[in-house]
Coordinates of C-alpha atoms and ligand atoms in Angstrom, one line a residue:
M156 CA 41.2 46.3 110.7
F157 CA 39.4 44.3 113.4
F158 CA 42.3 42.4 114.7
F159 CA 46.0 41.7 114.2
W160 CA 47.2 38.5 112.6
G161 CA 50.7 37.2 111.8
G162 CA 52.8 36.4 114.9
P163 CA 53.4 35.7 117.6
F164 CA 54.8 32.3 116.6
F165 CA 54.6 29.6 119.1
L166 CA 58.0 28.8 120.6
L167 CA 58.3 26.1 123.2
P168 CA 61.9 26.2 124.7
A169 CA 63.3 23.1 126.2
Y170 CA 65.7 23.1 129.2
S171 CA 65.6 19.3 129.9
E172 CA 66.3 16.3 127.7
D173 CA 62.9 14.9 128.6
I174 CA 61.0 17.9 127.4
A175 CA 63.1 18.2 124.3
R176 CA 62.5 14.5 123.4
G177 CA 58.8 14.8 124.1
L178 CA 58.5 17.8 121.9
K179 CA 60.5 16.3 119.1
D180 CA 58.5 13.1 119.3
L181 CA 55.3 15.1 118.5
L182 CA 56.7 16.7 115.4
P183 CA 56.0 13.9 113.0
I184 CA 52.3 13.8 114.1
Q185 CA 52.0 17.6 113.8
K186 CA 53.7 17.6 110.4
G187 CA 51.4 14.7 109.3
F188 CA 48.5 17.1 109.7
G189 CA 50.3 19.6 107.4
L190 CA 51.6 22.0 110.1
N191 CA 54.7 23.9 109.2
I192 CA 56.5 23.3 112.5
G193 CA 60.1 22.3 113.4
W194 CA 62.9 22.2 115.9
I195 CA 65.3 25.2 116.2
S196 CA 68.7 25.3 117.9
S197 CA 69.4 27.1 121.2
S198 CA 71.2 29.9 119.3
E199 CA 68.1 30.5 117.1
V200 CA 65.9 30.6 120.2
R201 CA 68.2 33.2 121.7
E202 CA 68.2 35.2 118.5
R203 CA 64.4 35.2 118.4
C204 CA 64.1 36.0 122.2
P205 CA 67.0 38.3 123.1
G206 CA 67.7 37.9 126.8
I207 CA 66.0 34.6 127.4
R208 CA 67.7 32.4 130.0
E209 CA 70.6 30.7 128.3
D210 CA 72.0 28.2 130.8
G211 CA 70.6 24.7 130.0
L212 CA 68.7 25.9 126.9
L213 CA 68.6 23.0 124.4
G214 CA 66.5 24.5 121.6
G215 CA 62.8 24.7 121.0
M216 CA 59.8 23.7 119.0
F217 CA 58.9 26.5 116.6
S218 CA 55.7 27.1 114.7
P219 CA 56.3 30.0 112.3
E220 CA 52.8 30.4 110.8
D221 CA 50.8 31.1 114.0
G222 CA 49.1 34.4 114.7
H223 CA 47.1 36.1 117.4
L224 CA 44.0 38.2 117.6
S225 CA 42.1 40.3 120.0
S226 CA 39.1 38.3 121.3
L227 CA 37.3 41.5 122.3
K228 CA 37.6 43.0 118.8
L229 CA 36.8 39.7 117.1
T230 CA 33.5 39.2 119.0
G231 CA 32.6 42.9 118.3
A232 CA 33.3 42.2 114.6
F233 CA 31.2 39.0 114.6
H234 CA 28.4 40.9 116.2
R235 CA 28.4 43.7 113.6
L236 CA 28.7 41.3 110.7
A237 CA 25.9 39.1 112.0
M238 CA 23.5 42.1 112.5
A239 CA 24.3 43.2 109.0
R240 CA 23.0 39.7 107.8
G241 CA 19.8 40.1 109.8
V242 CA 20.7 38.3 113.0
E243 CA 18.8 39.5 116.1
F244 CA 20.7 39.4 119.5
L245 CA 18.8 39.2 122.8
F246 CA 21.2 40.3 125.6
K247 CA 20.5 39.8 129.3
T248 CA 18.1 37.0 128.4
A249 CA 18.7 33.6 130.1
V250 CA 17.6 30.3 128.6
V251 CA 15.8 28.4 131.3
G252 CA 14.3 25.5 129.4
F253 CA 12.9 24.1 126.1
E254 CA 9.6 22.9 124.8
I255 CA 9.7 19.5 123.1
D256 CA 6.8 18.0 121.2
K257 CA 6.9 14.4 120.0
G258 CA 10.7 14.3 120.3
K259 CA 11.2 17.5 118.4
I260 CA 12.3 20.9 119.7
T261 CA 9.6 23.5 119.3
A262 CA 10.6 26.4 121.5
V263 CA 13.2 28.0 123.7
L264 CA 12.0 29.2 127.1
T265 CA 13.8 32.3 128.5
D266 CA 13.4 34.5 131.5
Q267 CA 11.9 37.0 129.0
G268 CA 9.4 34.7 127.4
K269 CA 9.1 31.9 124.8
I270 CA 10.7 31.8 121.3
G271 CA 9.3 29.3 118.8
C272 CA 11.9 27.4 116.7
S273 CA 12.7 24.3 114.8
H274 CA 16.4 24.2 115.7
V275 CA 18.6 25.1 118.7
V276 CA 22.4 25.2 119.0
N277 CA 23.6 24.8 122.5
A278 CA 26.7 27.0 122.5
A279 CA 26.6 27.8 126.2
G280 CA 30.4 27.3 126.8
A281 CA 31.2 26.5 130.4
Y282 CA 27.4 26.2 131.1
G283 CA 26.9 23.8 128.2
K284 CA 26.2 20.9 130.5
D285 CA 23.4 22.8 132.3
V286 CA 21.8 23.6 129.0
S287 CA 22.1 20.1 127.6
L288 CA 20.5 18.8 130.9
M289 CA 17.5 21.0 130.1
V290 CA 16.7 18.5 127.2
G291 CA 17.7 15.5 129.4
T292 CA 21.1 14.9 127.9
D293 CA 24.0 14.8 130.4
L294 CA 27.3 15.8 128.7
P295 CA 30.7 16.0 130.4
V296 CA 31.6 19.7 130.3
Y297 CA 33.0 21.3 133.4
P298 CA 34.2 24.9 133.9
D299 CA 37.9 25.2 134.7
S300 CA 39.0 28.8 135.5
H301 CA 42.3 30.3 134.2
E302 CA 43.8 33.7 135.0
A303 CA 45.6 36.0 132.7
G304 CA 47.3 39.4 132.9
V305 CA 48.7 42.2 130.8
T306 CA 51.5 44.6 131.4
E307 CA 52.1 48.2 130.4
P308 CA 53.3 48.6 126.8
V309 CA 57.0 48.8 125.8
Q310 CA 58.9 48.8 122.5
R311 CA 58.8 45.3 120.9
F312 CA 61.7 43.1 122.0
F313 CA 60.6 39.6 121.1
L314 CA 58.1 38.2 118.6
P315 CA 57.3 34.6 119.6
M316 CA 54.7 33.4 122.1
L317 CA 56.9 31.6 124.6
V318 CA 55.2 28.5 126.1
D319 CA 57.1 26.8 128.9
I320 CA 55.6 23.3 129.4
A321 CA 57.9 22.3 132.3
P322 CA 55.7 22.0 135.4
D323 CA 56.6 23.2 138.9
E324 CA 55.0 22.4 142.3
Q325 CA 52.0 24.6 141.8
S326 CA 51.4 24.9 138.0
D327 CA 51.8 23.2 134.6
N328 CA 52.5 25.3 131.5
Y329 CA 52.5 29.1 131.3
Y330 CA 52.9 31.3 128.3
F331 CA 53.3 34.9 127.3
Y332 CA 53.8 37.1 124.2
Q333 CA 54.1 40.7 123.3
N334 CA 51.0 42.0 121.6
A335 CA 50.7 44.6 118.8
E336 CA 50.6 47.4 121.3
G337 CA 53.8 46.2 123.0
Q338 CA 52.1 44.8 126.1
I339 CA 53.0 41.4 127.5
V340 CA 50.0 39.1 127.8
F341 CA 50.5 36.1 130.1
C342 CA 48.6 33.1 131.4
I343 CA 49.2 30.0 133.5
T344 CA 47.7 26.6 134.1
P345 CA 47.4 26.1 137.9
R346 CA 47.7 22.6 139.4
P347 CA 45.3 21.3 140.6
Q348 CA 42.7 22.7 138.2
R349 CA 40.5 25.5 139.6
L350 CA 37.1 24.0 138.9
G351 CA 33.9 26.0 139.1
T352 CA 32.5 29.3 137.7
D353 CA 34.1 31.8 140.1
R354 CA 35.6 34.5 137.9
R355 CA 37.1 36.7 140.6
S356 CA 40.8 37.3 140.3
T357 CA 42.9 35.6 143.0
S358 CA 45.9 36.7 145.1
E359 CA 47.6 33.4 144.1
F360 CA 47.9 34.2 140.4
L361 CA 50.7 36.8 140.2
P362 CA 53.0 35.1 142.8
M363 CA 52.5 31.9 140.9
V364 CA 53.3 33.1 137.3
I365 CA 55.7 36.1 137.7
P366 CA 58.6 34.2 139.3
R367 CA 58.4 31.6 136.5
M368 CA 58.3 34.3 133.8
L369 CA 61.3 36.2 135.3
N370 CA 63.3 33.0 135.6
L371 CA 62.8 32.3 131.9
Y372 CA 63.0 35.8 130.7
P373 CA 64.8 38.1 133.2
R374 CA 64.3 41.1 130.8
L375 CA 60.7 41.3 131.9
R376 CA 61.6 42.3 135.5
N377 CA 60.9 46.1 135.3
L378 CA 57.5 45.8 133.6
K379 CA 54.4 46.9 135.5
V380 CA 51.3 44.7 135.5
R381 CA 48.3 46.7 134.4
R382 CA 45.4 44.3 134.7
V383 CA 44.5 40.7 135.5
W384 CA 41.4 38.7 134.8
R385 CA 40.0 35.3 135.2
G386 CA 37.9 33.3 132.7
L387 CA 36.5 29.9 132.1
Y388 CA 37.7 27.0 129.9
P389 CA 34.7 24.7 129.1
M390 CA 36.6 21.5 129.6
T391 CA 35.8 17.9 128.5
P392 CA 37.5 14.7 129.8
D393 CA 39.5 14.2 126.6
G394 CA 40.2 17.9 125.8
K395 CA 38.1 17.9 122.6
P396 CA 34.9 19.8 121.9
I397 CA 31.5 18.1 121.9
V398 CA 29.7 18.8 118.6
G399 CA 26.7 17.1 117.1
F400 CA 23.0 16.6 117.0
D401 CA 21.2 15.2 120.1
R402 CA 20.0 11.7 119.4
E403 CA 16.8 12.0 121.5
V404 CA 15.6 15.5 120.7
Q405 CA 15.3 16.3 117.0
G406 CA 16.6 19.7 116.0
F407 CA 18.8 20.2 119.1
F408 CA 22.5 20.6 118.3
H409 CA 25.4 20.6 120.9
A410 CA 28.5 22.8 120.2
I411 CA 30.1 22.9 123.6
G412 CA 33.3 22.0 125.5
M413 CA 35.7 24.1 123.4
C414 CA 38.3 23.8 126.2
G415 CA 41.2 26.2 125.8
Q416 CA 40.8 26.4 122.0
G417 CA 37.4 27.9 121.4
L418 CA 38.6 31.0 119.5
M419 CA 40.8 28.9 117.2
L420 CA 38.2 26.2 116.5
G421 CA 35.1 28.3 116.7
P422 CA 34.9 29.8 113.2
G423 CA 35.7 26.6 111.4
L424 CA 33.3 24.6 113.5
A425 CA 30.6 27.2 113.1
D426 CA 30.9 26.8 109.3
M427 CA 30.6 23.0 109.6
I428 CA 27.6 23.3 112.0
A429 CA 25.8 25.7 109.7
L430 CA 26.3 23.2 106.8
A431 CA 25.1 20.3 109.0
I432 CA 21.9 22.1 110.1
A433 CA 21.0 24.0 106.9
E434 CA 22.1 21.4 104.3
G435 CA 22.3 18.2 106.3
Q436 CA 25.9 17.8 105.3
E437 CA 28.2 16.5 108.0
D438 CA 32.0 16.0 107.7
E439 CA 32.0 12.4 108.9
E440 CA 35.5 12.3 110.3
V441 CA 35.2 15.5 112.3
F442 CA 31.7 14.7 113.6
A443 CA 32.6 11.2 114.6
D444 CA 35.7 12.5 116.4
L445 CA 33.7 15.2 118.3
S446 CA 30.5 13.2 118.8
P447 CA 28.5 13.8 122.0
Y448 CA 28.3 10.0 122.2
R449 CA 32.0 9.1 122.0
D450 CA 33.6 7.3 124.9
F451 CA 35.8 10.3 126.1
S452 CA 38.7 8.1 127.1
G453 CA 41.3 9.9 124.8
E454 CA 44.0 12.2 126.2
E455 CA 45.6 15.3 124.9
L456 CA 49.2 14.8 123.7
L457 CA 50.3 18.4 124.4
K458 CA 48.3 20.9 126.5
Ligands
FAD653 C1 42.5 33.1 130.2 C2 42.0 32.4 128.9 C3 42.8 32.3 127.8 C4 42.3 31.7 126.7 N1 43.1 31.6 125.5 C5 42.7 31.0 124.4 C6 43.5 31.0 123.2 O1 44.6 31.5 123.2 N2 42.9 30.5 122.1 C7 41.7 29.9 122.1 O2 41.3 29.4 121.0 N3 40.9 29.9 123.2 C8 41.4 30.4 124.4 N4 40.6 30.4 125.5 C9 39.4 29.6 125.5 C10 38.2 30.3 124.9 O3 38.0 31.5 125.5 C11 37.0 29.4 125.0 O4 37.2 28.1 124.5 C12 35.8 30.0 124.2 O5 35.5 31.3 124.7 C13 34.6 29.1 124.3 O6 33.6 29.7 123.5 P1 32.1 29.3 123.5 O7 31.4 30.2 122.5 O8 31.9 27.9 123.5 O9 31.7 29.7 125.0 P2 31.6 31.2 125.7 O10 32.5 32.1 125.0 O11 31.8 31.0 127.1 O12 30.1 31.6 125.3 C14 29.0 31.0 125.9 C15 27.9 32.0 126.1 O13 26.7 31.4 126.5 C16 26.1 32.2 127.4 N5 25.2 31.3 128.2 C17 25.5 30.3 129.1 N6 24.4 29.8 129.6 C18 23.4 30.5 129.1 C19 21.9 30.4 129.4 N7 21.4 29.5 130.2 N8 21.2 31.3 128.7 C20 21.7 32.2 127.9 N9 23.0 32.3 127.6 C21 23.8 31.5 128.3 C22 27.2 32.8 128.2 O14 26.8 34.0 128.9 C23 28.2 33.1 127.1 O15 28.0 34.4 126.6 C24 41.0 31.1 126.7 C25 40.2 31.2 127.8 C26 40.7 31.8 128.9 C27 39.8 31.9 130.1

């Protein structure tokens, strides 16, 4: 099996009336999209997360059909499956420009040479803006770094992925879950955002996230942290990806700005992009919503 699926289930506990109301107000919208999601009582939260802080607990938003996967194993699996279908990968090869003839893309220029083509998909993630600028299109994607960590493994003691959206002085939400191996994986959204492409781990991360985790879940206190890392969210102003053909350069397709949801959205979007390029079929609603030419003034309701 390439990856594990089926839990953890998102659980957003609420310790203030404001947060509880905000979460409950979102439920009709989420249910409207067919999501199996609901509100559970404080005793059910305690049952699902034995040892969670009890004082002030008002209940939580619970989404019982979520799952998780290993991004490392997933990309390895995609790589193997794509090679079996005849895809060729060129590693350590940087795209440095494109050739355009009469408004049509004709070649990719790399630091290893030129590759002729009729279509290009810009899927450069946090560097998507740099690549789109190579064809003269300026798209609002900016790298925003997030740090994560993983502990030693212990016997399973809770199943949900706990997401605490109450902000403190230095950070917004943070979340953690216990993976299939028993390790706790955790991550936090610092405030202000850490913009840029620096991926070195910082000395700020653990002092920022650990006290918050222990306050919510004191049972974690004897676990040892094994490893930390820092990666990039390719952010957009409205928190939605940028997906669609370039209007000026025929054959050039943008698939960037996946924000903090690229693994969840990637496979579905890739299917739609393949259909759009190979068959000329575009899902009008999705492509209008994610258009590179939208006004970007929307806002995420829940981060
Ligand atoms: C700590 C953390 C936790 C996250 N958790 C989740 C989660 O729970 N769920 C979720 O869905 N998402 C999550 N994300 C976000 C997710 O990782 C991203 O949205 C996703 O990786 C973006 O995918 P992408 O293919 O667009 O870009 P990337 O995965 O960044 O791939 C872009 C590729 O383009 C290459 N590239 C860039 N420029 C060039 C160039 N000039 N020439 C050649 N190659 C180039 C890069 O080297 C890279 O390999 C998380 C991210 C972080 C950092």
